Coordinates of C-alpha atoms and ligand atoms in Angstrom, one line a residue:
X1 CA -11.4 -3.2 -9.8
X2 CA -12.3 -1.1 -7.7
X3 CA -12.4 -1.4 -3.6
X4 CA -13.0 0.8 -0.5
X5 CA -14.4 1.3 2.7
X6 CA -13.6 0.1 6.1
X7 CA -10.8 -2.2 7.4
X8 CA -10.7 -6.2 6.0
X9 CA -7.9 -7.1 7.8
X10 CA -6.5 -7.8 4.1
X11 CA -2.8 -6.1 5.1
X12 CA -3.0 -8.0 8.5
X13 CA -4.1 -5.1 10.6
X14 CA -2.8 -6.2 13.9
X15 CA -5.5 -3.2 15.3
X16 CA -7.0 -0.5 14.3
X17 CA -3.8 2.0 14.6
X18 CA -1.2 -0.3 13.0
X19 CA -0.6 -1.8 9.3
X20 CA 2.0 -4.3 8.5
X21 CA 4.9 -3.8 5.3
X22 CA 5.4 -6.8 3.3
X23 CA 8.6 -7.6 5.2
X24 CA 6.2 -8.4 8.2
X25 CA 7.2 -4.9 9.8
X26 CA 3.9 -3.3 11.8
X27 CA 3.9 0.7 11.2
X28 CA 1.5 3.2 12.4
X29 CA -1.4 4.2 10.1
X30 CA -1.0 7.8 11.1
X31 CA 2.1 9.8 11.1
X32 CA 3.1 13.1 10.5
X33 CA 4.0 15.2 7.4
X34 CA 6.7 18.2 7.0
X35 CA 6.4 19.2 3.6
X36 CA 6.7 23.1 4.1
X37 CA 8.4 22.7 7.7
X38 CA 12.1 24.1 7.7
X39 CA 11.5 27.0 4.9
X40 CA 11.3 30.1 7.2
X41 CA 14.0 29.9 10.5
X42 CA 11.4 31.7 12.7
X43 CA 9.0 28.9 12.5
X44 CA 11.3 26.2 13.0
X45 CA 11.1 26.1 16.8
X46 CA 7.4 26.1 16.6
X47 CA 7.4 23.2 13.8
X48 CA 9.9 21.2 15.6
X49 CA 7.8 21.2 18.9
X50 CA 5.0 20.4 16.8
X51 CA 6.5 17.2 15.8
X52 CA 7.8 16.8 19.4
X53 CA 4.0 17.0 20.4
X54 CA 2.6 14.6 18.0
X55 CA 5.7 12.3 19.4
X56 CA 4.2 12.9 22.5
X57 CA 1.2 11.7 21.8
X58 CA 2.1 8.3 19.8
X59 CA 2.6 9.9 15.8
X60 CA 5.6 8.3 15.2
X61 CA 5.9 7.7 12.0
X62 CA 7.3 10.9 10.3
X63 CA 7.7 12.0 6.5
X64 CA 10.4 14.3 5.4
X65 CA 12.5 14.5 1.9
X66 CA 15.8 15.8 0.9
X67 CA 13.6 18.4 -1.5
X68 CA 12.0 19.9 1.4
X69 CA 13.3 23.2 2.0
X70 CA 16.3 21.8 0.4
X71 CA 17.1 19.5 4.1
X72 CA 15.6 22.4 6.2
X73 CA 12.4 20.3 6.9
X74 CA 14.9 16.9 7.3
X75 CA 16.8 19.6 9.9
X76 CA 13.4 20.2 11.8
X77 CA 12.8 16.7 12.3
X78 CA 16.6 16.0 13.4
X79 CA 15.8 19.0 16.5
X80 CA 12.0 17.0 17.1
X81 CA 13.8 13.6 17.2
X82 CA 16.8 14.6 19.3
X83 CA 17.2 12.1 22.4
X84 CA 14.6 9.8 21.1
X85 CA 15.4 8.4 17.9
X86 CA 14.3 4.9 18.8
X87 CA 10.8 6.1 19.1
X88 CA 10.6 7.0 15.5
X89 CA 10.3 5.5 12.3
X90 CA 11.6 7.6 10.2
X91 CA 10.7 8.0 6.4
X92 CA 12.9 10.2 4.0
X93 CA 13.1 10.5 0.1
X94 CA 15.5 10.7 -2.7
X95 CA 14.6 13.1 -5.7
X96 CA 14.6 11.5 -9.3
X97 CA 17.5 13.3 -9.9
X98 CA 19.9 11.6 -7.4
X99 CA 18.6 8.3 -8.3
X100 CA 21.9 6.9 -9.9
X101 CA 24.0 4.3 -7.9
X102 CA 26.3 7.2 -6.6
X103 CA 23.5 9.7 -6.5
X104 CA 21.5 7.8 -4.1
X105 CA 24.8 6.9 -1.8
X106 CA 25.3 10.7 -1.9
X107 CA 21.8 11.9 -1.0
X108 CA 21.4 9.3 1.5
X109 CA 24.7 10.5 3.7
X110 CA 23.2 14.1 3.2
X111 CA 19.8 13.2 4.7
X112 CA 21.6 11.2 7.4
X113 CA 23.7 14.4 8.6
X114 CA 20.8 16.4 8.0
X115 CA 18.4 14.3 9.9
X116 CA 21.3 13.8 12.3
X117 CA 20.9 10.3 12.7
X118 CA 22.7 6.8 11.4
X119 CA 19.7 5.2 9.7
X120 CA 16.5 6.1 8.0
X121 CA 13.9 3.3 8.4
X122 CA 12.3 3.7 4.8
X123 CA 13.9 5.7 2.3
X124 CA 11.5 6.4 -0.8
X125 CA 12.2 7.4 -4.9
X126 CA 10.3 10.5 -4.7
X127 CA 9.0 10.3 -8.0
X128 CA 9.9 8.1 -11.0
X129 CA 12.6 9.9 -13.2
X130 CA 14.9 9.1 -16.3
X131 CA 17.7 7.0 -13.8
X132 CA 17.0 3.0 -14.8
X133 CA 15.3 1.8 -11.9
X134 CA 17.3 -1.0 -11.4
X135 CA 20.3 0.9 -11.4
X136 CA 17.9 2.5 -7.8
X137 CA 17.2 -0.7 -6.7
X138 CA 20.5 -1.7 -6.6
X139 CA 21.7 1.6 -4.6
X140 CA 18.6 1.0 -2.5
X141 CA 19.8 -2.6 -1.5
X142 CA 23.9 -1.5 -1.2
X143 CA 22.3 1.3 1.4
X144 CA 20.6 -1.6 3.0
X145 CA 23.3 -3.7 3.7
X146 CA 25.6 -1.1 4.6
X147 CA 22.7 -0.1 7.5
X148 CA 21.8 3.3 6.6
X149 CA 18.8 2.3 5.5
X150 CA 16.3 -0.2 6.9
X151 CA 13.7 -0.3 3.7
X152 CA 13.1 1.1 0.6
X153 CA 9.8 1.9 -1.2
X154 CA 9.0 4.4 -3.7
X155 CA 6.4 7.3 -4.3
X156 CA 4.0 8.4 -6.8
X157 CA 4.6 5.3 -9.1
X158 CA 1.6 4.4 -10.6
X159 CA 0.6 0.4 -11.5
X160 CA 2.1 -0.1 -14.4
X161 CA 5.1 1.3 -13.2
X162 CA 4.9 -0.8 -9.9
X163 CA 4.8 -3.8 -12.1
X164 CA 7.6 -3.3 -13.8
X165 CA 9.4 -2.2 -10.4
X166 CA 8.5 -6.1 -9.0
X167 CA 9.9 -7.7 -11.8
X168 CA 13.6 -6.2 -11.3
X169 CA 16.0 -8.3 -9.6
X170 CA 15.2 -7.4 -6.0
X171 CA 12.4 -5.0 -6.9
X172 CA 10.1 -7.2 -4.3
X173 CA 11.6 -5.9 -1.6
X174 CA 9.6 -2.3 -1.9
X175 CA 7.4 -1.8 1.1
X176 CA 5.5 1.1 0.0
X177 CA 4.2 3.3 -2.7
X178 CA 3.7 7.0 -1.1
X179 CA 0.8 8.7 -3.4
X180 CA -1.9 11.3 -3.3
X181 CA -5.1 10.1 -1.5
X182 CA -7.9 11.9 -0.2
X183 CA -11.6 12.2 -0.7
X184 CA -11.1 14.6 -3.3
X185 CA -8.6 12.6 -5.2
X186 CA -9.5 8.9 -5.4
X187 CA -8.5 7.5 -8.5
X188 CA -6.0 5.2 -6.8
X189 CA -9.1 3.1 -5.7
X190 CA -9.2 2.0 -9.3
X191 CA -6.3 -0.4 -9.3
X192 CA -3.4 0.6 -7.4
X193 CA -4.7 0.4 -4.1
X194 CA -6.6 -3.0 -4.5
X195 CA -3.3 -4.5 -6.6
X196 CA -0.9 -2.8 -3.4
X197 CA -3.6 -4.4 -1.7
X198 CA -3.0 -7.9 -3.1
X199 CA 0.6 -7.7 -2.2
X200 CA 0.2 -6.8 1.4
X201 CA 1.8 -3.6 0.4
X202 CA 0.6 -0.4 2.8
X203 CA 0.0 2.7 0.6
X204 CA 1.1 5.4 1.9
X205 CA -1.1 8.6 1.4
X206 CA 0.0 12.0 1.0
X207 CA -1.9 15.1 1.4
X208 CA -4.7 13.1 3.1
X209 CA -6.8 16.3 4.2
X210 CA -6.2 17.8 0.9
X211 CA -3.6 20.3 1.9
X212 CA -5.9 21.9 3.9
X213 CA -9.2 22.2 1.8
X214 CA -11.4 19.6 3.0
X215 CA -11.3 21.3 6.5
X216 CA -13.4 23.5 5.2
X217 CA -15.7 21.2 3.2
X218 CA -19.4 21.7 3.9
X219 CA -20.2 18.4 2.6
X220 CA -18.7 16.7 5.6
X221 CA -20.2 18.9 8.1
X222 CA -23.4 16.9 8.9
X223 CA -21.2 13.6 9.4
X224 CA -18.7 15.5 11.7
X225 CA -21.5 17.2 13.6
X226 CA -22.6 13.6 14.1
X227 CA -19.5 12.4 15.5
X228 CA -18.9 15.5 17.2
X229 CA -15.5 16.0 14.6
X230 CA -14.3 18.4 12.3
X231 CA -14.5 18.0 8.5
X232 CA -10.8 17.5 8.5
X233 CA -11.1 14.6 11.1
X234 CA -13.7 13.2 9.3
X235 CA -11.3 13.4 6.2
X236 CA -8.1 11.9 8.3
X237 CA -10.4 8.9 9.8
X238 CA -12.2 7.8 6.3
X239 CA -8.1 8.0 4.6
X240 CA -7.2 5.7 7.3
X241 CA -10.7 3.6 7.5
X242 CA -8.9 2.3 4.0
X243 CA -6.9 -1.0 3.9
X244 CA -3.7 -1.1 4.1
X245 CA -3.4 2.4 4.2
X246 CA -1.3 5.1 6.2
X247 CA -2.1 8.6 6.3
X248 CA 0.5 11.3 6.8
X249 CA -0.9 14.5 7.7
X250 CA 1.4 17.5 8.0
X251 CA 0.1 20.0 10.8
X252 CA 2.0 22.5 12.5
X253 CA -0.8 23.8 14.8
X254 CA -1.0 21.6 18.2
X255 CA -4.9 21.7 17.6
X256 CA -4.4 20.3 14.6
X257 CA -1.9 18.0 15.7
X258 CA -4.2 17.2 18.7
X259 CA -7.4 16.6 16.4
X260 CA -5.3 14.0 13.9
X261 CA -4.7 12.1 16.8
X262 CA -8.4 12.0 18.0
X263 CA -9.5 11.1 14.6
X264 CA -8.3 7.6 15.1
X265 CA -11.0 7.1 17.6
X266 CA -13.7 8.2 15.0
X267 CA -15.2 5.0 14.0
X268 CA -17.5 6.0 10.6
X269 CA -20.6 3.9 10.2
X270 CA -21.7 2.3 6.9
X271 CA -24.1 5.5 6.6
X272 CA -21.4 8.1 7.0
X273 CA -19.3 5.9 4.4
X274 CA -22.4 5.8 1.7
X275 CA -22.7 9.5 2.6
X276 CA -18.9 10.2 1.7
X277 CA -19.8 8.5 -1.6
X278 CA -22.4 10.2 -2.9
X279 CA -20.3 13.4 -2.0
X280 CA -16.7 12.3 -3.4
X281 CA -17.9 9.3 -5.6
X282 CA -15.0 6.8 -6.6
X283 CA -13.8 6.5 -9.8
X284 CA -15.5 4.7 -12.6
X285 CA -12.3 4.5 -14.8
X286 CA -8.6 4.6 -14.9
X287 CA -7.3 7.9 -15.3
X288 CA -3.5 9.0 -14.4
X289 CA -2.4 8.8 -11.4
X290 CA -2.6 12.6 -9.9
X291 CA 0.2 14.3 -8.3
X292 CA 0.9 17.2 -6.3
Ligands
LIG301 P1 -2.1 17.8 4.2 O1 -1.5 17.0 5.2 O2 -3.3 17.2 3.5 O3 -2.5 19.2 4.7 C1 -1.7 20.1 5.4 C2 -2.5 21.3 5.7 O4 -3.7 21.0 6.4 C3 -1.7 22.3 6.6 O5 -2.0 23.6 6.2 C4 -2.3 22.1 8.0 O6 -2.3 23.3 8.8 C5 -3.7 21.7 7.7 N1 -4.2 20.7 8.7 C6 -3.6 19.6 9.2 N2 -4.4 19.0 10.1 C7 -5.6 19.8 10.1 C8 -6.7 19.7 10.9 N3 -6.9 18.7 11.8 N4 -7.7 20.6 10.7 C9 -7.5 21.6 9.8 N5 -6.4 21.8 9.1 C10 -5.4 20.8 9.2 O7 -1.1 18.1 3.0 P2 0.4 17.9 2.7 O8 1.3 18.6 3.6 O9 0.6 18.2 1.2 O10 0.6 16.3 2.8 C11 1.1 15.7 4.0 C12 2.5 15.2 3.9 O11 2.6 14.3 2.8 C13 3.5 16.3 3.5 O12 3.8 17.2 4.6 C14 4.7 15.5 3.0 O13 5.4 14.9 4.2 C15 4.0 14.4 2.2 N6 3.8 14.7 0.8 C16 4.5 13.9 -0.1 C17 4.4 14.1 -1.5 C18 5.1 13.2 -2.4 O14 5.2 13.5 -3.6 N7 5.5 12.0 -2.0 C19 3.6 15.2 -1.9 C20 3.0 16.0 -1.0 C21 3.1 15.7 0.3 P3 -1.1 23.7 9.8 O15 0.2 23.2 9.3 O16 -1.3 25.1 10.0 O17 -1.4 23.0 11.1

């Protein structure tokens, strides 16, 4: 199987800047990143207004993890989010090896004092690891009745893997798989975006402007001189051009932060999409899901 291209109203789109979880939930297509944020103290006031500006300007969805910069990056988005927690939807990860039932529990309080909030809206496996997943699961669900979290999904899980996550006892309830999609990487195309797809589960996509790289990709510069864009615009509107999909750009720059927001007015034509394809063709064939 393989799908792609623009918007079929297949997740329930309720418009062009909003995707809906499985639990009927809309959420932004475009939030921000903050893998990196947090590492280096002098940055942290420029990285927390960063986030405060793309606030500002309606990103409200915003990644973090407990891995990054070992809660520095969760600490940045605590001093971005200060006063106006209710604006955000806040998504946070556990790492693999906190997955046990008083693992999670533990990690979960550590994000919430680090984030310095009572709740995390979704709060994601990071990557799958040797912990049983039901043994997750069922930390995932305790966190959700207790209230500190609100969903659960997981991240780099790949289909088979997803499969056997929906057949656990209360492995339906996942709302997302977080993964790495951008024109250069598109193998998800193959079959776990169109079987997320068929769920009406949003795929959430990491590293959409390829950490960087496909700002400077030549083979998007006719299409963005077209739409008066930048490659990487170009980049961030064909990730979110996808069904069902929601892009998570990190930018610390308030250009950058200003352009992500203006790509969601870039509407791509059928030309610029066969162009994208002739230039980063889909896949052909299942290969392993790539990381970063
Ligand atoms: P990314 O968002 O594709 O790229 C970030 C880089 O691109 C930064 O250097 C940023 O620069 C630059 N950039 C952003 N917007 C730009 C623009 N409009 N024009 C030119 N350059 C631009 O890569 P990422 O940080 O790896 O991925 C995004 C987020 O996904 C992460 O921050 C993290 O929250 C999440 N993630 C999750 C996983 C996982 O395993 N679940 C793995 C990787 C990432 P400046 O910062 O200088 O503005």
């Amino acid at each position: 199987m393989v799908l792609s291209g623009p918007r079929t109203g297949a997740c329930h789109a309720i418009d062009d800047t909003t995707t809906t979880l499985p639990c009927g939930e809309a959420v932004p297509v475009l939030g921000q990143g903050t893998w990196k944020m947090g590492e280096d103290g002098r940055r942290r006031t420029d990285e927390a207004n960063a986030l405060k500006l793309g606030l500002d300007l309606g990103m409200t969805l915003i990644d973090t993890a407990e891995m990054y910069a070992s809660g520095g990056a969760e600490e940045v988005v605590a001093e971005a989010i200060a006063g106006r927690r209710d604006e955000v939807f806040l998504v946070s990860k556990v790492l693999p090896s906190n997955a046990s039932r008083a693992g999670v529990k533990r990690a979960c309080e550590n994000s919430l004092r680090h984030l310095a909030t009572d709740r995390i809206d979704l709060y994601l496996l990071h990557w799958p690891g040797s912990v049983p997943l039901t043994e997750t699961v069922e930390a995932f669900e305790a966190l959700k009745a207790a209230g500190k979290i609100r969903h659960w999904g997981v991240s780099n899980f790949d289909t088979g893997e997803m499969e056997e996550l929906v057949r656990l006892p209360a492995g339906g309830n996942v709302q997302t798989n977080q993964v790495l999609y951008n024109l250069s990487q598109r193998g998800v195309e193959f079959d776990l975006a169109p079987w997320s797809r068929q769920r009406g589960m949003p795929l959430m996509a990491y590293s959409p402007v390829d950490q960087g790289v496909l700002a400077r990709n030549a083979r998007l510069d006719a299409i963005a001189a077209r739409h008066g864009a930048t490659p990487a615009q170009i980049a961030l509107a064909w990730v979110m051009a996808q069904d069902g999909v929601i892009a998570i750009p990190k930018a610390s720059r308030p250009e950058h932060i200003r352009q992500n927001v203006a790509a969601l007015d870039i509407e791509l034509t059928s030309e610029d999409f066969a162009e994208i394809d002739r230039a980063f063709p889909p896949p052909r064939r299942k290969s392993g899901l790539a990381m970063i």
